[in-house]
Amino acid sequence: VDQMKTRYGFKVNQEQILEEWLFIKETQKERTIFVRTFNEMVVGRGYKKDLDRFSGKVRPNELFLTFAARLYLDFAENVLSWFRNINIVIDFDVIELAQSTIEKLDNPLFKHEIELVIKNSGFGIEGIILSKIGELKTVKTRHPVFKEKAISHYTSFDLFQNESQGTIKYFALLGPILETLRNGGLLIIDEFDSGFHFLLGEYLLRLFHLSNTVDNNPQLLFSSHNNYIWESKLLRRDQQLFLEKDKFGVSMGKTIYGHGLRKDKSIKKS
C-alpha cells in the first residue's frame, strides 16, 4: 500500500469486532499504527495525537479503519483505497461476465488488446467483430478458411452460439484480466483455468509476468487444480499455496516451503 508493506486484519463475530490491527513496514522493522481488542486501543508512536482521542468512540460493530477514513486520516484512506482496487471473480456466470467484457469493446484500445491476446492463444480466431443494433451488442469471431494450405477467405462465428464454453470463458476472463493489467490492483479468480487447456491458463499468467505496467503493480490471486502449473517455472515456490482439508472440513493453507520439499524435487510427484 503506497509502496509500503502493510499488514491489516480483523476478527469478528455476529455482534462485534473482536480484534483489529494495522502495521506498516517502511524499513526492516514493522511499525504499529493501532491494535484494537474489543473497544480498547493501543496506538503506535506518531499516531497517538490523532488516534488516542477516538478510543472508545467507535461503535462495537464498526471497523476502526472505516471510522478513521471518515475523518480523512491518510493511513486509513490508503488501506481502503487498496481494498477498492480488488476485483473478485468467484462463482461467476460466464455469459454475464462475457457481457461485461463486451461492454469494454467500445474502447478501440481494449478491443485491439483482446484481439491480440486471443489471436496468440491458438483458437484460430483472427479478430473480433462487434455489431450494434440499438443498445443490443453482438460479438462474432473471425476465422480463416483454408484451401490447399492457404487462406481462401474468412468466416465468422457467433461467440455464444458457435464457440465452445472454454472459448467463451477465456474471452470473459480477458475483461477483468486486461483491466487489472492496465489499471493495477488485485484480481481474485476462483477455478481460474477450468474449462480450457492448461497451456491457455499459463499464457494468461504470462501476461502478468510480461506486463510493463510495473507502476500499477497488477496482482493475480487464483485457485486451480492444474498440476502442471506447479512444475512450470511461471510461479516461484513461495507464490504457491496448497489447500488441504482436514476431517472436520477445515481448509488450511501451506506453502511449498511448509511441505519441506527440496528445490530439485518434483512438486507434482510429491
XYZ file of C-alpha atoms in Angstrom:
270
model
C 0.000 0.000 0.000
C 1.551 3.304 -1.113
C 4.863 1.461 -1.696
C 4.941 0.182 1.915
C 4.355 -3.359 3.169
C 1.133 -3.245 5.149
C -0.452 -5.832 7.441
C -4.094 -5.286 8.280
C -6.699 -7.673 9.635
C -9.611 -8.178 11.970
C -11.650 -10.838 13.772
C -15.414 -10.551 14.111
C -18.462 -12.410 15.285
C -22.092 -11.616 14.513
C -22.286 -8.878 17.138
C -18.993 -7.015 17.232
C -15.381 -6.522 16.227
C -13.218 -8.726 18.445
C -9.799 -7.639 17.225
C -8.359 -5.302 14.607
C -4.786 -4.362 13.773
C -2.726 -2.316 11.332
C 1.060 -2.382 10.921
C 3.316 -0.878 8.256
C 6.878 -1.747 7.322
C 8.884 1.109 5.858
C 12.347 -0.329 6.578
C 13.295 -3.640 8.181
C 11.177 -3.053 11.262
C 7.401 -3.265 11.393
C 5.684 -0.242 12.945
C 2.395 -0.338 14.851
C -0.366 2.027 13.749
C -3.002 0.586 16.046
C -4.071 -2.643 17.718
C -7.648 -2.968 18.898
C -9.100 -5.552 21.256
C -12.839 -5.042 21.539
C -13.009 -1.261 22.184
C -9.567 -0.967 23.769
C -6.931 0.654 21.573
C -3.151 0.509 21.602
C -1.800 3.256 19.340
C 1.702 3.380 17.924
C 4.074 6.279 18.397
C 3.497 9.062 15.905
C -0.247 8.407 15.785
C -1.220 8.958 19.426
C -2.204 12.573 18.862
C -4.570 11.640 16.033
C -5.985 8.395 17.385
C -5.984 8.389 21.189
C -8.839 10.866 21.347
C -11.087 8.469 19.384
C -10.521 5.472 21.647
C -13.888 4.298 22.959
C -15.864 6.338 20.434
C -16.065 3.668 17.752
C -19.182 1.507 17.654
C -18.544 -2.116 18.730
C -19.632 -3.405 15.305
C -17.674 -0.825 13.281
C -14.152 -1.238 11.954
C -11.804 1.415 13.254
C -10.290 1.627 9.777
C -13.541 2.838 8.203
C -14.107 5.174 11.172
C -10.645 6.704 10.634
C -11.256 7.023 6.872
C -14.336 9.165 7.545
C -12.013 11.503 9.434
C -9.764 11.695 6.349
C -6.769 10.136 8.106
C -4.236 9.253 5.412
C -3.236 5.784 6.603
C -6.877 4.629 6.636
C -7.689 6.051 3.219
C -4.566 4.426 1.734
C -5.574 0.970 3.009
C -9.210 1.336 1.930
C -8.071 2.536 -1.483
C -6.155 -0.738 -1.871
C -9.289 -2.729 -0.989
C -11.336 -0.752 -3.534
C -8.954 -1.960 -6.245
C -9.763 -5.621 -5.590
C -11.815 -7.324 -8.298
C -13.289 -10.665 -7.213
C -14.410 -13.203 -9.828
C -15.836 -16.088 -7.796
C -18.819 -18.337 -8.559
C -19.484 -16.276 -11.671
C -21.877 -16.692 -14.562
C -19.698 -16.998 -17.681
C -22.257 -15.404 -20.006
C -22.795 -12.484 -17.652
C -19.041 -11.942 -17.284
C -18.629 -12.174 -21.068
C -21.291 -9.482 -21.494
C -19.310 -7.166 -19.203
C -16.228 -7.822 -21.353
C -18.263 -6.988 -24.468
C -19.160 -3.614 -22.939
C -15.450 -2.766 -22.873
C -15.081 -3.431 -26.628
C -16.316 0.100 -27.335
C -12.810 1.183 -26.365
C -10.656 0.677 -29.510
C -7.508 0.140 -27.435
C -9.179 -2.547 -25.335
C -10.566 -4.212 -28.481
C -7.084 -4.268 -30.000
C -5.620 -5.812 -26.824
C -8.264 -8.527 -26.576
C -7.876 -9.406 -30.275
C -4.104 -9.632 -29.846
C -4.361 -11.977 -26.856
C -6.977 -14.241 -28.477
C -5.065 -14.349 -31.771
C -1.928 -15.513 -29.918
C -3.802 -18.082 -27.828
C -4.256 -20.685 -30.563
C -8.039 -20.619 -31.009
C -7.758 -19.951 -34.742
C -9.526 -16.629 -34.166
C -8.118 -13.751 -36.179
C -10.371 -10.969 -34.961
C -13.453 -9.846 -33.043
C -16.455 -8.311 -34.826
C -18.652 -6.093 -32.635
C -22.115 -5.321 -34.010
C -24.722 -2.966 -32.540
C -28.441 -2.721 -33.179
C -29.690 -0.001 -30.886
C -28.481 -0.957 -27.419
C -28.099 -4.622 -28.379
C -24.491 -5.720 -28.925
C -23.427 -8.978 -30.536
C -19.935 -10.404 -30.927
C -18.673 -12.642 -33.690
C -15.291 -14.277 -34.025
C -13.408 -14.107 -37.334
C -11.848 -17.371 -38.511
C -9.713 -18.091 -41.584
C -10.870 -20.786 -44.027
C -8.045 -22.698 -45.707
C -7.884 -24.203 -49.162
C -4.793 -26.111 -50.232
C -2.852 -24.871 -47.183
C -3.594 -21.218 -47.939
C -6.274 -18.875 -46.615
C -9.017 -18.631 -49.211
C -11.433 -16.455 -47.220
C -12.716 -15.678 -43.709
C -15.905 -16.697 -41.971
C -17.487 -15.540 -38.725
C -19.000 -17.432 -35.788
C -21.387 -16.123 -33.165
C -19.464 -16.107 -29.885
C -22.282 -17.583 -27.803
C -23.866 -19.864 -30.421
C -20.868 -21.387 -32.183
C -17.847 -21.182 -29.891
C -17.073 -23.667 -27.112
C -17.744 -22.962 -23.442
C -13.995 -22.862 -22.852
C -13.531 -20.172 -25.514
C -16.403 -18.130 -24.064
C -14.914 -18.348 -20.549
C -11.473 -17.370 -21.862
C -12.973 -14.358 -23.626
C -14.966 -13.443 -20.496
C -11.888 -13.520 -18.241
C -9.941 -11.244 -20.574
C -12.106 -8.315 -19.467
C -11.060 -8.247 -15.792
C -7.546 -9.503 -16.606
C -6.722 -6.754 -19.117
C -8.371 -4.142 -16.912
C -6.186 -5.201 -13.968
C -3.048 -5.195 -16.113
C -3.833 -1.687 -17.288
C -5.040 -0.103 -14.049
C -3.348 -2.191 -11.375
C -4.968 -3.678 -8.284
C -5.641 -7.233 -7.171
C -7.704 -9.671 -9.238
C -9.041 -12.791 -7.490
C -10.325 -15.643 -9.684
C -11.728 -18.961 -8.475
C -11.207 -22.049 -10.682
C -9.044 -19.863 -12.881
C -8.263 -22.240 -15.744
C -11.082 -24.788 -15.536
C -12.770 -25.371 -18.876
C -9.817 -24.743 -21.169
C -6.385 -26.224 -21.928
C -3.753 -25.789 -19.224
C -1.420 -24.033 -21.686
C -4.030 -21.298 -22.123
C -4.013 -20.761 -18.377
C -0.235 -20.484 -18.441
C -0.458 -17.956 -21.260
C -2.756 -15.750 -19.167
C -0.335 -15.995 -16.239
C 2.498 -14.888 -18.510
C 0.560 -11.703 -19.253
C 1.063 -10.693 -15.629
C 4.760 -11.550 -15.764
C 5.291 -9.690 -19.031
C 3.150 -6.691 -18.101
C 5.061 -3.439 -18.499
C 2.669 -1.578 -16.194
C 5.070 -2.036 -13.296
C 3.981 1.162 -11.577
C 0.415 -0.151 -11.392
C 1.579 -3.346 -9.673
C -1.133 -5.686 -11.066
C -1.569 -8.840 -8.970
C -3.442 -12.093 -9.530
C -4.644 -14.454 -6.798
C -6.267 -17.610 -8.166
C -7.238 -21.169 -7.359
C -6.516 -24.015 -9.760
C -6.444 -27.815 -9.915
C -3.856 -27.695 -12.702
C -0.861 -29.773 -11.568
C 1.242 -28.557 -14.488
C 1.392 -25.041 -13.067
C 3.333 -26.470 -10.123
C 6.009 -27.829 -12.448
C 6.256 -24.757 -14.668
C 8.726 -22.019 -13.882
C 5.999 -19.390 -14.031
C 5.492 -19.204 -10.277
C 8.092 -19.118 -7.573
C 7.646 -21.712 -4.859
C 6.823 -19.016 -2.307
C 3.948 -17.915 -4.576
C 2.250 -21.321 -4.434
C -0.112 -22.240 -1.621
C -1.613 -25.698 -1.173
C -5.002 -26.021 0.499
C -5.724 -29.201 2.413
C -8.993 -30.094 4.138
C -8.928 -31.905 7.461
C -11.504 -34.389 8.804
C -13.550 -31.508 10.238
C -13.858 -29.824 6.822
C -11.471 -27.005 7.731
C -9.152 -25.894 4.913
C -5.585 -24.985 5.834
C -3.025 -23.373 3.547
C 0.644 -24.342 3.312
C 3.414 -23.048 1.087
C 5.830 -25.378 -0.699
C 8.377 -24.482 1.969
C 5.886 -25.640 4.598
C 5.999 -29.110 2.999
C 9.798 -29.133 3.190
C 10.357 -30.043 -0.472
C 13.815 -29.630 -1.929
C 14.274 -27.311 -4.909
C 15.263 -30.216 -7.147
C 12.269 -32.356 -6.140
C 9.145 -32.547 -8.306
C 6.134 -30.886 -6.672
C 3.672 -32.811 -8.828
C 5.127 -36.212 -7.907
C 5.147 -35.330 -4.233
